[in-house]
Amino acid sequence: MCNSTCLPEIVSIIIYQLPHLATASLTNPIIHCSTLIEFQAALTAACSPPPIIVSPSDQFAELDMLTNDIPVTAMYILCTEKKFNLKNTSCLTNIKLVHSEKELMRHLCMKSMLSFYQQAIEYKNNGDIATGNLLARYALNSLKYTAQFE
């Protein structure tokens, strides 16, 4: 179920146990969770399209079972352990391992940009130029923000 604070058709980002991640400049709905209960509630309330999940590798095992039957756009795992493997995970298709916070933020910014851009094109094609232009501006802002993580 989508609550009223969600932007229509814009992917939300659910971040587990990474409170210091520099996401303030992203326009996407961003939910920082510090407990499994908060994470599960955010996952249940996520808007369409399916959310992006972000987690450190040392917390991944806790989330793997919770996301087993729920579609996600992507799952980014920040490698915080030297020997992290994905052999026993329930779903390998959408999981991407990243090795630094900069790399993670580049991925999130690009996913954000693509989400806004796709929606901007859709709105413009349907005749809603104002909303399309607003979403295109959000896409451009996300792209500009990506440059900070080079």
mmCIF file with all atom_site columns, N, CA and C in Angstrom, residues 71-126:
data_model
loop_
_atom_site.group_PDB
_atom_site.id
_atom_site.type_symbol
_atom_site.label_atom_id
_atom_site.label_alt_id
_atom_site.label_comp_id
_atom_site.label_asym_id
_atom_site.label_entity_id
_atom_site.label_seq_id
_atom_site.pdbx_PDB_ins_code
_atom_site.Cartn_x
_atom_site.Cartn_y
_atom_site.Cartn_z
_atom_site.occupancy
_atom_site.B_iso_or_equiv
_atom_site.pdbx_formal_charge
_atom_site.auth_seq_id
_atom_site.auth_comp_id
_atom_site.auth_asym_id
_atom_site.auth_atom_id
_atom_site.pdbx_PDB_model_num
ATOM 1   N N  . PRO A 1 71  ? 9.052  -8.362  -4.433  1.00 0.00 ? 71  PRO A N  1
ATOM 2   C CA . PRO A 1 71  ? 9.868  -7.884  -5.558  1.00 0.00 ? 71  PRO A CA 1
ATOM 3   C C  . PRO A 1 71  ? 10.637 -6.621  -5.176  1.00 0.00 ? 71  PRO A C  1
ATOM 4   N N  . VAL A 1 72  ? 11.868 -6.531  -5.621  1.00 0.00 ? 72  VAL A N  1
ATOM 5   C CA . VAL A 1 72  ? 12.686 -5.336  -5.422  1.00 0.00 ? 72  VAL A CA 1
ATOM 6   C C  . VAL A 1 72  ? 13.283 -4.928  -6.760  1.00 0.00 ? 72  VAL A C  1
ATOM 7   N N  . THR A 1 73  ? 13.471 -3.647  -6.950  1.00 0.00 ? 73  THR A N  1
ATOM 8   C CA . THR A 1 73  ? 14.106 -3.146  -8.163  1.00 0.00 ? 73  THR A CA 1
ATOM 9   C C  . THR A 1 73  ? 15.564 -3.559  -8.181  1.00 0.00 ? 73  THR A C  1
ATOM 10  N N  . ALA A 1 74  ? 16.236 -3.382  -7.066  1.00 0.00 ? 74  ALA A N  1
ATOM 11  C CA . ALA A 1 74  ? 17.642 -3.769  -6.917  1.00 0.00 ? 74  ALA A CA 1
ATOM 12  C C  . ALA A 1 74  ? 17.958 -3.865  -5.444  1.00 0.00 ? 74  ALA A C  1
ATOM 13  N N  . MET A 1 75  ? 18.981 -4.642  -5.123  1.00 0.00 ? 75  MET A N  1
ATOM 14  C CA . MET A 1 75  ? 19.462 -4.738  -3.753  1.00 0.00 ? 75  MET A CA 1
ATOM 15  C C  . MET A 1 75  ? 20.965 -4.483  -3.798  1.00 0.00 ? 75  MET A C  1
ATOM 16  N N  . TYR A 1 76  ? 21.386 -3.428  -3.123  1.00 0.00 ? 76  TYR A N  1
ATOM 17  C CA . TYR A 1 76  ? 22.800 -3.081  -3.064  1.00 0.00 ? 76  TYR A CA 1
ATOM 18  C C  . TYR A 1 76  ? 23.352 -3.486  -1.713  1.00 0.00 ? 76  TYR A C  1
ATOM 19  N N  . ILE A 1 77  ? 24.423 -4.252  -1.754  1.00 0.00 ? 77  ILE A N  1
ATOM 20  C CA . ILE A 1 77  ? 25.085 -4.725  -0.541  1.00 0.00 ? 77  ILE A CA 1
ATOM 21  C C  . ILE A 1 77  ? 26.452 -4.054  -0.464  1.00 0.00 ? 77  ILE A C  1
ATOM 22  N N  . LEU A 1 78  ? 26.642 -3.251  0.566   1.00 0.00 ? 78  LEU A N  1
ATOM 23  C CA . LEU A 1 78  ? 27.930 -2.608  0.793   1.00 0.00 ? 78  LEU A CA 1
ATOM 24  C C  . LEU A 1 78  ? 28.823 -3.586  1.538   1.00 0.00 ? 78  LEU A C  1
ATOM 25  N N  . CYS A 1 79  ? 29.875 -4.032  0.887   1.00 0.00 ? 79  CYS A N  1
ATOM 26  C CA . CYS A 1 79  ? 30.767 -5.041  1.478   1.00 0.00 ? 79  CYS A CA 1
ATOM 27  C C  . CYS A 1 79  ? 31.544 -4.433  2.635   1.00 0.00 ? 79  CYS A C  1
ATOM 28  N N  . THR A 1 80  ? 31.239 -4.919  3.821   1.00 0.00 ? 80  THR A N  1
ATOM 29  C CA . THR A 1 80  ? 31.934 -4.479  5.027   1.00 0.00 ? 80  THR A CA 1
ATOM 30  C C  . THR A 1 80  ? 32.744 -5.620  5.631   1.00 0.00 ? 80  THR A C  1
ATOM 31  N N  . GLU A 1 81  ? 32.625 -6.783  5.050   1.00 0.00 ? 81  GLU A N  1
ATOM 32  C CA . GLU A 1 81  ? 33.355 -7.959  5.534   1.00 0.00 ? 81  GLU A CA 1
ATOM 33  C C  . GLU A 1 81  ? 34.351 -8.386  4.456   1.00 0.00 ? 81  GLU A C  1
ATOM 34  N N  . LYS A 1 82  ? 35.489 -8.904  4.897   1.00 0.00 ? 82  LYS A N  1
ATOM 35  C CA . LYS A 1 82  ? 36.506 -9.321  3.931   1.00 0.00 ? 82  LYS A CA 1
ATOM 36  C C  . LYS A 1 82  ? 36.065 -10.521 3.110   1.00 0.00 ? 82  LYS A C  1
ATOM 37  N N  . LYS A 1 83  ? 35.391 -11.470 3.722   1.00 0.00 ? 83  LYS A N  1
ATOM 38  C CA . LYS A 1 83  ? 34.983 -12.689 3.015   1.00 0.00 ? 83  LYS A CA 1
ATOM 39  C C  . LYS A 1 83  ? 33.470 -12.805 3.001   1.00 0.00 ? 83  LYS A C  1
ATOM 40  N N  . PHE A 1 84  ? 32.839 -11.972 2.223   1.00 0.00 ? 84  PHE A N  1
ATOM 41  C CA . PHE A 1 84  ? 31.387 -12.013 2.107   1.00 0.00 ? 84  PHE A CA 1
ATOM 42  C C  . PHE A 1 84  ? 31.030 -12.790 0.849   1.00 0.00 ? 84  PHE A C  1
ATOM 43  N N  . ASN A 1 85  ? 30.117 -13.769 0.985   1.00 0.00 ? 85  ASN A N  1
ATOM 44  C CA . ASN A 1 85  ? 29.674 -14.485 -0.212  1.00 0.00 ? 85  ASN A CA 1
ATOM 45  C C  . ASN A 1 85  ? 28.154 -14.560 -0.241  1.00 0.00 ? 85  ASN A C  1
ATOM 46  N N  . LEU A 1 86  ? 27.644 -14.749 -1.432  1.00 0.00 ? 86  LEU A N  1
ATOM 47  C CA . LEU A 1 86  ? 26.197 -14.769 -1.650  1.00 0.00 ? 86  LEU A CA 1
ATOM 48  C C  . LEU A 1 86  ? 25.681 -16.171 -1.944  1.00 0.00 ? 86  LEU A C  1
ATOM 49  N N  . LYS A 1 87  ? 26.427 -17.186 -1.605  1.00 0.00 ? 87  LYS A N  1
ATOM 50  C CA . LYS A 1 87  ? 26.051 -18.548 -1.973  1.00 0.00 ? 87  LYS A CA 1
ATOM 51  C C  . LYS A 1 87  ? 24.719 -19.003 -1.394  1.00 0.00 ? 87  LYS A C  1
ATOM 52  N N  . ASN A 1 88  ? 24.394 -18.590 -0.203  1.00 0.00 ? 88  ASN A N  1
ATOM 53  C CA . ASN A 1 88  ? 23.177 -19.077 0.451   1.00 0.00 ? 88  ASN A CA 1
ATOM 54  C C  . ASN A 1 88  ? 22.026 -18.089 0.408   1.00 0.00 ? 88  ASN A C  1
ATOM 55  N N  . THR A 1 89  ? 22.027 -17.197 -0.564  1.00 0.00 ? 89  THR A N  1
ATOM 56  C CA . THR A 1 89  ? 20.951 -16.211 -0.633  1.00 0.00 ? 89  THR A CA 1
ATOM 57  C C  . THR A 1 89  ? 19.774 -16.762 -1.420  1.00 0.00 ? 89  THR A C  1
ATOM 58  N N  . SER A 1 90  ? 18.613 -16.162 -1.163  1.00 0.00 ? 90  SER A N  1
ATOM 59  C CA . SER A 1 90  ? 17.395 -16.632 -1.807  1.00 0.00 ? 90  SER A CA 1
ATOM 60  C C  . SER A 1 90  ? 17.242 -16.091 -3.225  1.00 0.00 ? 90  SER A C  1
ATOM 61  N N  . CYS A 1 91  ? 17.822 -14.947 -3.523  1.00 0.00 ? 91  CYS A N  1
ATOM 62  C CA . CYS A 1 91  ? 17.644 -14.332 -4.841  1.00 0.00 ? 91  CYS A CA 1
ATOM 63  C C  . CYS A 1 91  ? 18.919 -13.617 -5.246  1.00 0.00 ? 91  CYS A C  1
ATOM 64  N N  . LEU A 1 92  ? 19.532 -14.065 -6.307  1.00 0.00 ? 92  LEU A N  1
ATOM 65  C CA . LEU A 1 92  ? 20.781 -13.465 -6.762  1.00 0.00 ? 92  LEU A CA 1
ATOM 66  C C  . LEU A 1 92  ? 20.598 -12.490 -7.927  1.00 0.00 ? 92  LEU A C  1
ATOM 67  N N  . THR A 1 93  ? 19.444 -12.460 -8.546  1.00 0.00 ? 93  THR A N  1
ATOM 68  C CA . THR A 1 93  ? 19.296 -11.708 -9.789  1.00 0.00 ? 93  THR A CA 1
ATOM 69  C C  . THR A 1 93  ? 19.394 -10.202 -9.628  1.00 0.00 ? 93  THR A C  1
ATOM 70  N N  . ASN A 1 94  ? 18.894 -9.641  -8.557  1.00 0.00 ? 94  ASN A N  1
ATOM 71  C CA . ASN A 1 94  ? 18.897 -8.188  -8.388  1.00 0.00 ? 94  ASN A CA 1
ATOM 72  C C  . ASN A 1 94  ? 19.958 -7.683  -7.426  1.00 0.00 ? 94  ASN A C  1
ATOM 73  N N  . ILE A 1 95  ? 20.843 -8.533  -6.973  1.00 0.00 ? 95  ILE A N  1
ATOM 74  C CA . ILE A 1 95  ? 21.826 -8.143  -5.968  1.00 0.00 ? 95  ILE A CA 1
ATOM 75  C C  . ILE A 1 95  ? 23.091 -7.622  -6.638  1.00 0.00 ? 95  ILE A C  1
ATOM 76  N N  . LYS A 1 96  ? 23.542 -6.468  -6.147  1.00 0.00 ? 96  LYS A N  1
ATOM 77  C CA . LYS A 1 96  ? 24.788 -5.889  -6.637  1.00 0.00 ? 96  LYS A CA 1
ATOM 78  C C  . LYS A 1 96  ? 25.677 -5.607  -5.433  1.00 0.00 ? 96  LYS A C  1
ATOM 79  N N  . LEU A 1 97  ? 26.900 -6.127  -5.491  1.00 0.00 ? 97  LEU A N  1
ATOM 80  C CA . LEU A 1 97  ? 27.866 -5.865  -4.432  1.00 0.00 ? 97  LEU A CA 1
ATOM 81  C C  . LEU A 1 97  ? 28.632 -4.595  -4.760  1.00 0.00 ? 97  LEU A C  1
ATOM 82  N N  . VAL A 1 98  ? 28.748 -3.717  -3.785  1.00 0.00 ? 98  VAL A N  1
ATOM 83  C CA . VAL A 1 98  ? 29.548 -2.508  -3.948  1.00 0.00 ? 98  VAL A CA 1
ATOM 84  C C  . VAL A 1 98  ? 30.593 -2.492  -2.841  1.00 0.00 ? 98  VAL A C  1
ATOM 85  N N  . HIS A 1 99  ? 31.720 -1.859  -3.124  1.00 0.00 ? 99  HIS A N  1
ATOM 86  C CA . HIS A 1 99  ? 32.846 -1.965  -2.199  1.00 0.00 ? 99  HIS A CA 1
ATOM 87  C C  . HIS A 1 99  ? 33.207 -0.666  -1.497  1.00 0.00 ? 99  HIS A C  1
ATOM 88  N N  . SER A 1 100 ? 32.458 0.397   -1.769  1.00 0.00 ? 100 SER A N  1
ATOM 89  C CA . SER A 1 100 ? 32.682 1.653   -1.054  1.00 0.00 ? 100 SER A CA 1
ATOM 90  C C  . SER A 1 100 ? 31.380 2.448   -1.043  1.00 0.00 ? 100 SER A C  1
ATOM 91  N N  . GLU A 1 101 ? 31.306 3.380   -0.114  1.00 0.00 ? 101 GLU A N  1
ATOM 92  C CA . GLU A 1 101 ? 30.112 4.226   -0.051  1.00 0.00 ? 101 GLU A CA 1
ATOM 93  C C  . GLU A 1 101 ? 30.010 5.115   -1.286  1.00 0.00 ? 101 GLU A C  1
ATOM 94  N N  . LYS A 1 102 ? 31.156 5.530   -1.830  1.00 0.00 ? 102 LYS A N  1
ATOM 95  C CA . LYS A 1 102 ? 31.128 6.332   -3.058  1.00 0.00 ? 102 LYS A CA 1
ATOM 96  C C  . LYS A 1 102 ? 30.510 5.546   -4.211  1.00 0.00 ? 102 LYS A C  1
ATOM 97  N N  . GLU A 1 103 ? 30.935 4.304   -4.358  1.00 0.00 ? 103 GLU A N  1
ATOM 98  C CA . GLU A 1 103 ? 30.386 3.457   -5.418  1.00 0.00 ? 103 GLU A CA 1
ATOM 99  C C  . GLU A 1 103 ? 28.882 3.244   -5.204  1.00 0.00 ? 103 GLU A C  1
ATOM 100 N N  . LEU A 1 104 ? 28.485 3.009   -3.969  1.00 0.00 ? 104 LEU A N  1
ATOM 101 C CA . LEU A 1 104 ? 27.069 2.826   -3.643  1.00 0.00 ? 104 LEU A CA 1
ATOM 102 C C  . LEU A 1 104 ? 26.269 4.073   -4.005  1.00 0.00 ? 104 LEU A C  1
ATOM 103 N N  . MET A 1 105 ? 26.766 5.235   -3.637  1.00 0.00 ? 105 MET A N  1
ATOM 104 C CA . MET A 1 105 ? 26.055 6.473   -3.935  1.00 0.00 ? 105 MET A CA 1
ATOM 105 C C  . MET A 1 105 ? 25.985 6.737   -5.440  1.00 0.00 ? 105 MET A C  1
ATOM 106 N N  . ARG A 1 106 ? 27.019 6.390   -6.186  1.00 0.00 ? 106 ARG A N  1
ATOM 107 C CA . ARG A 1 106 ? 26.942 6.526   -7.653  1.00 0.00 ? 106 ARG A CA 1
ATOM 108 C C  . ARG A 1 106 ? 25.815 5.679   -8.203  1.00 0.00 ? 106 ARG A C  1
ATOM 109 N N  . HIS A 1 107 ? 25.715 4.436   -7.725  1.00 0.00 ? 107 HIS A N  1
ATOM 110 C CA . HIS A 1 107 ? 24.638 3.544   -8.183  1.00 0.00 ? 107 HIS A CA 1
ATOM 111 C C  . HIS A 1 107 ? 23.262 4.110   -7.811  1.00 0.00 ? 107 HIS A C  1
ATOM 112 N N  . LEU A 1 108 ? 23.109 4.579   -6.582  1.00 0.00 ? 108 LEU A N  1
ATOM 113 C CA . LEU A 1 108 ? 21.816 5.115   -6.145  1.00 0.00 ? 108 LEU A CA 1
ATOM 114 C C  . LEU A 1 108 ? 21.435 6.365   -6.937  1.00 0.00 ? 108 LEU A C  1
ATOM 115 N N  . CYS A 1 109 ? 22.401 7.233   -7.167  1.00 0.00 ? 109 CYS A N  1
ATOM 116 C CA . CYS A 1 109 ? 22.130 8.446   -7.956  1.00 0.00 ? 109 CYS A CA 1
ATOM 117 C C  . CYS A 1 109 ? 21.702 8.090   -9.371  1.00 0.00 ? 109 CYS A C  1
ATOM 118 N N  . MET A 1 110 ? 22.364 7.130   -9.976  1.00 0.00 ? 110 MET A N  1
ATOM 119 C CA . MET A 1 110 ? 22.016 6.746   -11.346 1.00 0.00 ? 110 MET A CA 1
ATOM 120 C C  . MET A 1 110 ? 20.649 6.069   -11.400 1.00 0.00 ? 110 MET A C  1
ATOM 121 N N  . LYS A 1 111 ? 20.339 5.217   -10.434 1.00 0.00 ? 111 LYS A N  1
ATOM 122 C CA . LYS A 1 111 ? 19.005 4.598   -10.379 1.00 0.00 ? 111 LYS A CA 1
ATOM 123 C C  . LYS A 1 111 ? 17.935 5.675   -10.205 1.00 0.00 ? 111 LYS A C  1
ATOM 124 N N  . SER A 1 112 ? 18.218 6.647   -9.362  1.00 0.00 ? 112 SER A N  1
ATOM 125 C CA . SER A 1 112 ? 17.302 7.750   -9.141  1.00 0.00 ? 112 SER A CA 1
ATOM 126 C C  . SER A 1 112 ? 17.094 8.524   -10.446 1.00 0.00 ? 112 SER A C  1
ATOM 127 N N  . MET A 1 113 ? 18.187 8.858   -11.101 1.00 0.00 ? 113 MET A N  1
ATOM 128 C CA . MET A 1 113 ? 18.111 9.611   -12.347 1.00 0.00 ? 113 MET A CA 1
ATOM 129 C C  . MET A 1 113 ? 17.286 8.857   -13.391 1.00 0.00 ? 113 MET A C  1
ATOM 130 N N  . LEU A 1 114 ? 17.540 7.581   -13.558 1.00 0.00 ? 114 LEU A N  1
ATOM 131 C CA . LEU A 1 114 ? 16.800 6.785   -14.544 1.00 0.00 ? 114 LEU A CA 1
ATOM 132 C C  . LEU A 1 114 ? 15.315 6.707   -14.211 1.00 0.00 ? 114 LEU A C  1
ATOM 133 N N  . SER A 1 115 ? 14.999 6.561   -12.951 1.00 0.00 ? 115 SER A N  1
ATOM 134 C CA . SER A 1 115 ? 13.603 6.493   -12.532 1.00 0.00 ? 115 SER A CA 1
ATOM 135 C C  . SER A 1 115 ? 12.877 7.793   -12.865 1.00 0.00 ? 115 SER A C  1
ATOM 136 N N  . PHE A 1 116 ? 13.477 8.925   -12.506 1.00 0.00 ? 116 PHE A N  1
ATOM 137 C CA . PHE A 1 116 ? 12.851 10.214  -12.801 1.00 0.00 ? 116 PHE A CA 1
ATOM 138 C C  . PHE A 1 116 ? 12.758 10.469  -14.303 1.00 0.00 ? 116 PHE A C  1
ATOM 139 N N  . TYR A 1 117 ? 13.807 10.126  -15.026 1.00 0.00 ? 117 TYR A N  1
ATOM 140 C CA . TYR A 1 117 ? 13.821 10.370  -16.464 1.00 0.00 ? 117 TYR A CA 1
ATOM 141 C C  . TYR A 1 117 ? 12.739 9.557   -17.181 1.00 0.00 ? 117 TYR A C  1
ATOM 142 N N  . GLN A 1 118 ? 12.622 8.282   -16.825 1.00 0.00 ? 118 GLN A N  1
ATOM 143 C CA . GLN A 1 118 ? 11.585 7.439   -17.442 1.00 0.00 ? 118 GLN A CA 1
ATOM 144 C C  . GLN A 1 118 ? 10.197 7.994   -17.178 1.00 0.00 ? 118 GLN A C  1
ATOM 145 N N  . GLN A 1 119 ? 9.962  8.454   -15.962 1.00 0.00 ? 119 GLN A N  1
ATOM 146 C CA . GLN A 1 119 ? 8.659  9.026   -15.638 1.00 0.00 ? 119 GLN A CA 1
ATOM 147 C C  . GLN A 1 119 ? 8.439  10.356  -16.355 1.00 0.00 ? 119 GLN A C  1
ATOM 148 N N  . ALA A 1 120 ? 9.488  11.153  -16.496 1.00 0.00 ? 120 ALA A N  1
ATOM 149 C CA . ALA A 1 120 ? 9.374  12.432  -17.208 1.00 0.00 ? 120 ALA A CA 1
ATOM 150 C C  . ALA A 1 120 ? 8.936  12.197  -18.652 1.00 0.00 ? 120 ALA A C  1
ATOM 151 N N  . ILE A 1 121 ? 9.538  11.231  -19.310 1.00 0.00 ? 121 ILE A N  1
ATOM 152 C CA . ILE A 1 121 ? 9.182  10.904  -20.693 1.00 0.00 ? 121 ILE A CA 1
ATOM 153 C C  . ILE A 1 121 ? 7.723  10.452  -20.763 1.00 0.00 ? 121 ILE A C  1
ATOM 154 N N  . GLU A 1 122 ? 7.329  9.605   -19.828 1.00 0.00 ? 122 GLU A N  1
ATOM 155 C CA . GLU A 1 122 ? 5.951  9.105   -19.812 1.00 0.00 ? 122 GLU A CA 1
ATOM 156 C C  . GLU A 1 122 ? 4.936  10.242  -19.648 1.00 0.00 ? 122 GLU A C  1
ATOM 157 N N  . TYR A 1 123 ? 5.203  11.130  -18.692 1.00 0.00 ? 123 TYR A N  1
ATOM 158 C CA . TYR A 1 123 ? 4.279  12.244  -18.468 1.00 0.00 ? 123 TYR A CA 1
ATOM 159 C C  . TYR A 1 123 ? 4.224  13.170  -19.678 1.00 0.00 ? 123 TYR A C  1
ATOM 160 N N  . LYS A 1 124 ? 5.378  13.452  -20.268 1.00 0.00 ? 124 LYS A N  1
ATOM 161 C CA . LYS A 1 124 ? 5.400  14.322  -21.451 1.00 0.00 ? 124 LYS A CA 1
ATOM 162 C C  . LYS A 1 124 ? 4.652  13.678  -22.614 1.00 0.00 ? 124 LYS A C  1
ATOM 163 N N  . ASN A 1 125 ? 4.827  12.373  -22.801 1.00 0.00 ? 125 ASN A N  1
ATOM 164 C CA . ASN A 1 125 ? 4.125  11.668  -23.874 1.00 0.00 ? 125 ASN A CA 1
ATOM 165 C C  . ASN A 1 125 ? 2.616  11.656  -23.663 1.00 0.00 ? 125 ASN A C  1
ATOM 166 N N  . ASN A 1 126 ? 2.180  11.721  -22.405 1.00 0.00 ? 126 ASN A N  1
ATOM 167 C CA . ASN A 1 126 ? 0.750  11.743  -22.086 1.00 0.00 ? 126 ASN A CA 1
ATOM 168 C C  . ASN A 1 126 ? 0.183  13.163  -22.035 1.00 0.00 ? 126 ASN A C  1
#
